[in-house]
Short mmCIF file of C-alpha atoms and ligand atoms in Angstrom, two decimals:
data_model
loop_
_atom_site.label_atom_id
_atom_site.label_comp_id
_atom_site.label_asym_id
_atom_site.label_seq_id
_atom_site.Cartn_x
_atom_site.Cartn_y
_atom_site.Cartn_z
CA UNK I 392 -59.07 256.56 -56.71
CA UNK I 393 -62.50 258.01 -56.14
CA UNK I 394 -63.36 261.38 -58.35
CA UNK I 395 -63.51 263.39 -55.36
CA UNK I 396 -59.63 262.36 -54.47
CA UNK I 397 -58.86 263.15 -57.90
CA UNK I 398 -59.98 266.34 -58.44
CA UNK I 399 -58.48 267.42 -54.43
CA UNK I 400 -55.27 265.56 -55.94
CA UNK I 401 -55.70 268.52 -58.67
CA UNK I 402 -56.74 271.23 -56.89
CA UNK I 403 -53.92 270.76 -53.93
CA UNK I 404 -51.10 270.93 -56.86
CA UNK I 405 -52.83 273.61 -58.61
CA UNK I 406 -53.58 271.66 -61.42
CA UNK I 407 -56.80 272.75 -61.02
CA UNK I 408 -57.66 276.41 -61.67
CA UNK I 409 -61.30 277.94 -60.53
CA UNK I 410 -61.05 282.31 -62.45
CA UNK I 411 -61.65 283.23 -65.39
CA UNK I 412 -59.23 281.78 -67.90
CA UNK I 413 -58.42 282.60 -71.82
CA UNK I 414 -57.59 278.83 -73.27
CA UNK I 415 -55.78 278.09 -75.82
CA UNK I 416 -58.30 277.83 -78.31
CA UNK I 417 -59.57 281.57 -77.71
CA UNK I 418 -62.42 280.37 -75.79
CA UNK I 419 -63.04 281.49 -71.96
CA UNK I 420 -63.83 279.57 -69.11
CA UNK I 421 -64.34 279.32 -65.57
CA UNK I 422 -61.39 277.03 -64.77
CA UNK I 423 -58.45 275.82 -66.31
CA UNK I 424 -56.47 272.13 -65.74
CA UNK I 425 -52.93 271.67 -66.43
CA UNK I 426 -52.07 267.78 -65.55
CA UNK I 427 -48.94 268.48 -66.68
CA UNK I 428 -48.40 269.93 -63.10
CA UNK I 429 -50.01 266.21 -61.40
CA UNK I 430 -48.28 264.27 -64.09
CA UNK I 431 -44.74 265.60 -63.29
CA UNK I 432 -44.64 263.34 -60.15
CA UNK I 433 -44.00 260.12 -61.19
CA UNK I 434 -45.70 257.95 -58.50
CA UNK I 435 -48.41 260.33 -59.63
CA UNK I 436 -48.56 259.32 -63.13
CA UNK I 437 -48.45 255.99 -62.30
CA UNK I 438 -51.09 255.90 -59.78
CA UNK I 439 -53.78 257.89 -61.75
CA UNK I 440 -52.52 255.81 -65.05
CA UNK I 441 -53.14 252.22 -62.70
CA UNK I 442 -56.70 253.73 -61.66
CA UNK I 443 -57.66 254.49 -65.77
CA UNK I 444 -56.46 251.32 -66.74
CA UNK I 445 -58.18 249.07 -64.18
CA UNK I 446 -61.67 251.46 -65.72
CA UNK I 447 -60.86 250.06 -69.12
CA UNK I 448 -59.02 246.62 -68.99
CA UNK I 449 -62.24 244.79 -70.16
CA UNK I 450 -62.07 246.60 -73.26
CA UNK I 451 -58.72 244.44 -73.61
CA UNK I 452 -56.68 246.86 -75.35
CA UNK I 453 -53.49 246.02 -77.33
CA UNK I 454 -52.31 249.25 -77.80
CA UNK I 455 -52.84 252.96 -76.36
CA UNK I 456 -52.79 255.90 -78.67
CA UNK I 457 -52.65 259.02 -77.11
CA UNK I 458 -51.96 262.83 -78.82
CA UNK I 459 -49.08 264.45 -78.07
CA UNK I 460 -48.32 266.07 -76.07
CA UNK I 461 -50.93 266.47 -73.23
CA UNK I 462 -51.63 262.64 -73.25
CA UNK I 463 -48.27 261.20 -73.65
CA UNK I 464 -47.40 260.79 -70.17
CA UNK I 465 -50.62 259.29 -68.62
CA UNK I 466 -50.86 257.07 -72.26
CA UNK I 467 -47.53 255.58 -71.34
CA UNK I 468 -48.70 255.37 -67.42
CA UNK I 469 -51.95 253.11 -68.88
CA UNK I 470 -50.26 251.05 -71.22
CA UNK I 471 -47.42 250.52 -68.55
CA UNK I 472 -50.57 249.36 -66.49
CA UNK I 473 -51.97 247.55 -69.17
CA UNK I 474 -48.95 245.75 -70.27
CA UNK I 475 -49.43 246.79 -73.74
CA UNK I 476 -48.03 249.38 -75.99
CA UNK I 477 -48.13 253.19 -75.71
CA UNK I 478 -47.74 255.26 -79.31
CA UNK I 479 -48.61 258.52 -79.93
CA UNK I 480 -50.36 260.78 -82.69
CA UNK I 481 -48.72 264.22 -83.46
CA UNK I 482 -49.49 267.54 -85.27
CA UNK I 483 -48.06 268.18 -88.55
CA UNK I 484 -49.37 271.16 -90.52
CA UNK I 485 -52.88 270.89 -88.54
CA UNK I 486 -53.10 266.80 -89.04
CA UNK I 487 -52.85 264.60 -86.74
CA UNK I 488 -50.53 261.74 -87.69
CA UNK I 489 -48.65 258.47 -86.75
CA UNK I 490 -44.62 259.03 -86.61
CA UNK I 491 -41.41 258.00 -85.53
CA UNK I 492 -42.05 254.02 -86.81
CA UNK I 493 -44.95 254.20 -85.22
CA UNK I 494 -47.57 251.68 -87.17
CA UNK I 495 -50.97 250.22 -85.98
CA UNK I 496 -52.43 246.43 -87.34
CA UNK I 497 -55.50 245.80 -88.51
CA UNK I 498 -55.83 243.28 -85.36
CA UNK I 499 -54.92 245.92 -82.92
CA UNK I 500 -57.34 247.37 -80.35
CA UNK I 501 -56.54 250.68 -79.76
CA UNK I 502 -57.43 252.35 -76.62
CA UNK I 503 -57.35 256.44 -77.26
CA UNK I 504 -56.08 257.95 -74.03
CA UNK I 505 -56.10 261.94 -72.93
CA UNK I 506 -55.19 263.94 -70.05
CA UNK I 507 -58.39 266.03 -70.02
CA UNK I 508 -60.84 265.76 -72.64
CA UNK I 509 -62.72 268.87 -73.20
CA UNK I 510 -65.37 268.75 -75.91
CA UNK I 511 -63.95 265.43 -76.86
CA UNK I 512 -62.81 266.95 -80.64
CA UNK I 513 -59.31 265.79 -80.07
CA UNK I 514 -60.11 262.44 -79.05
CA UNK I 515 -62.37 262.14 -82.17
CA UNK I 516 -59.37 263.23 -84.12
CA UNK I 517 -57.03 260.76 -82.26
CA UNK I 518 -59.55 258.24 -83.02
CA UNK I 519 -59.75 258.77 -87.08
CA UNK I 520 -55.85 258.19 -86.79
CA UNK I 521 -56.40 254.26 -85.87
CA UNK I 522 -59.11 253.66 -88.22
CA UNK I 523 -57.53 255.50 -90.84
CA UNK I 524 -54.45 252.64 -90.03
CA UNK I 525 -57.07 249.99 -90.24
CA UNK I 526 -57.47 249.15 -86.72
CA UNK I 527 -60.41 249.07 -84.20
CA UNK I 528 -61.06 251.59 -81.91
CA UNK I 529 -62.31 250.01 -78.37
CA UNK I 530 -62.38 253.11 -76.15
CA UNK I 531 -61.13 256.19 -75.02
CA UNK I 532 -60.45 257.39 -71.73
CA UNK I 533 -59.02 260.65 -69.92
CA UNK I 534 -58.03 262.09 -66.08
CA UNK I 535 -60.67 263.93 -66.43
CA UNK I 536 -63.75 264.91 -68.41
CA UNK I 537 -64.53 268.55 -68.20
CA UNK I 538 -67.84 268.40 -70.01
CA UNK I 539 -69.13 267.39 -66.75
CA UNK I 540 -70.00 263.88 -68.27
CA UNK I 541 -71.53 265.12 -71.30
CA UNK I 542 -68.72 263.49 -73.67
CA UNK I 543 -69.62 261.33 -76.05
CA UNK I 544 -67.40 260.02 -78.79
CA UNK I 545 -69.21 257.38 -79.94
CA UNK I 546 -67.05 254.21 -78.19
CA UNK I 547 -66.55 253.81 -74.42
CA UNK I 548 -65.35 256.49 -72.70
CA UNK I 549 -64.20 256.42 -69.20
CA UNK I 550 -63.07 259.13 -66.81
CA UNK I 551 -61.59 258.91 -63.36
CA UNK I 552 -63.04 262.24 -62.38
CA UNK I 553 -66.09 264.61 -64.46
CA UNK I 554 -66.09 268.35 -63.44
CA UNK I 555 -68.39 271.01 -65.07
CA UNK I 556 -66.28 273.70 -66.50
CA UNK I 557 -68.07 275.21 -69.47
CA UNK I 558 -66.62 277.46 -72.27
CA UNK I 559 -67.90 280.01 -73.79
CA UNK I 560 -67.19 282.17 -76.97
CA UNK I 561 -66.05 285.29 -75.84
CA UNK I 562 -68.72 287.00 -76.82
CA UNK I 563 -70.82 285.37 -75.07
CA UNK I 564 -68.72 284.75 -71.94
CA UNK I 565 -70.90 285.55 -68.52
CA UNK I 566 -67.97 286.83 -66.81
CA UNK I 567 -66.69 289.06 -69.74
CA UNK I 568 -70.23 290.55 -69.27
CA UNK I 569 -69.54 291.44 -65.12
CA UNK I 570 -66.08 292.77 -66.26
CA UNK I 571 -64.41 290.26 -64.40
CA UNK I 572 -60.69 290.55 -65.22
CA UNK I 573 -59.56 287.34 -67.71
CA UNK I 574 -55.92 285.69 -67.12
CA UNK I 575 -54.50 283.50 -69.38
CA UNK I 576 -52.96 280.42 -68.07
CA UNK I 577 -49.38 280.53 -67.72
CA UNK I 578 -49.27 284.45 -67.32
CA UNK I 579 -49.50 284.37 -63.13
CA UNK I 580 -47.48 282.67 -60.35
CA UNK I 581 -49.65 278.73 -60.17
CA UNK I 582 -50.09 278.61 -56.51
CA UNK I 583 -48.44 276.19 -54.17
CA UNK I 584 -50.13 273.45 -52.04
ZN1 ZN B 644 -64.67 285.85 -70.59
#
């Protein structure tokens, strides 16, 4: 899958958001990504998690750790790819911890897998949970990289598609300052292909 495919892939779902967005964190933006929207089509998922996996199977892998619960389905899609396994980290009281059985081995190389890595904090987080188990980080990888290619989290990091969709402090936000009107994701109708 070539970025440009991926990001039409996005865009034709409406997965891909061009406005002036409130995220999440408080911050604004010019566009907002949901994979959750791609992701729900199976053949999807697999596709996009066959295309990430062939971009990191050097790294040879043993196990992908994704957090939940954006990068649970496309983690499981890689590993599927991958033939290894898929785990995931999850938020308990603002940390980011192993569950459910789930245990990493000093031998295991862990492969850190996202949906859409922003300003790659999360997959820094993600990351601290393996070595904090004792195993070796090899990589990290995501969809999509929204820095624009700018991410760097200090192992390999690979991408099937890089877009440039900044964020701003509100205060600072350029289209706060023309009184464009801000939506918040979720609030409006997503339009249909
Ligand atoms: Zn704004």
């Amino acid at each position: 899958m070539t970025a440009e495919s991926v990001l039409a892939l996005f865009r034709a779902t409406g997965a891909l958001l061009e406005g002036h967005f409130r995220l999440s964190s408080g911050l604004h933006s010019n566009g907002y990504m949901q994979c959750a929207i791609v992701l729900q089509d199976p053949a999807r998922a697999s596709e996009l998690g066959a295309a990430l996996a062939g971009a990191v199977r050097a790294l040879s892998p043993t196990v992908v750790l994704s957090p939940a619960l954006g990068g649970i389905v496309i983690g499981h899609e890689v590993a599927r790819a991958l033939g290894v396994r898929a785990i995931f980290a999850e938020r308990v009281d603002a940390h980011l911890l192993l569950r459910r059985g789930f245990s990493l081995a000093p031998t295991d190389r862990v492969l850190v897998v996202e949906d859409v890595v922003t300003t790659g904090k999360s997959t820094k987080e993600t990351m601290l949970v393996a070595e904090q188990a004792g195993a070796t980080v090899v990589g990290a990888a995501s969809i999509v990289d929204r820095s624009g290619g700018r991410t760097d989290v200090g192992v390999p990091f690979s991408a099937l598609a890089a877009i440039d969709l900044p964020i701003w402090d509100p205060t600072a936000c350029p289209l706060c300052a023309q009184q464009v009107p801000v939506v918040k994701p979720g609030s409006r109708p997503i339009p249909s292909s």
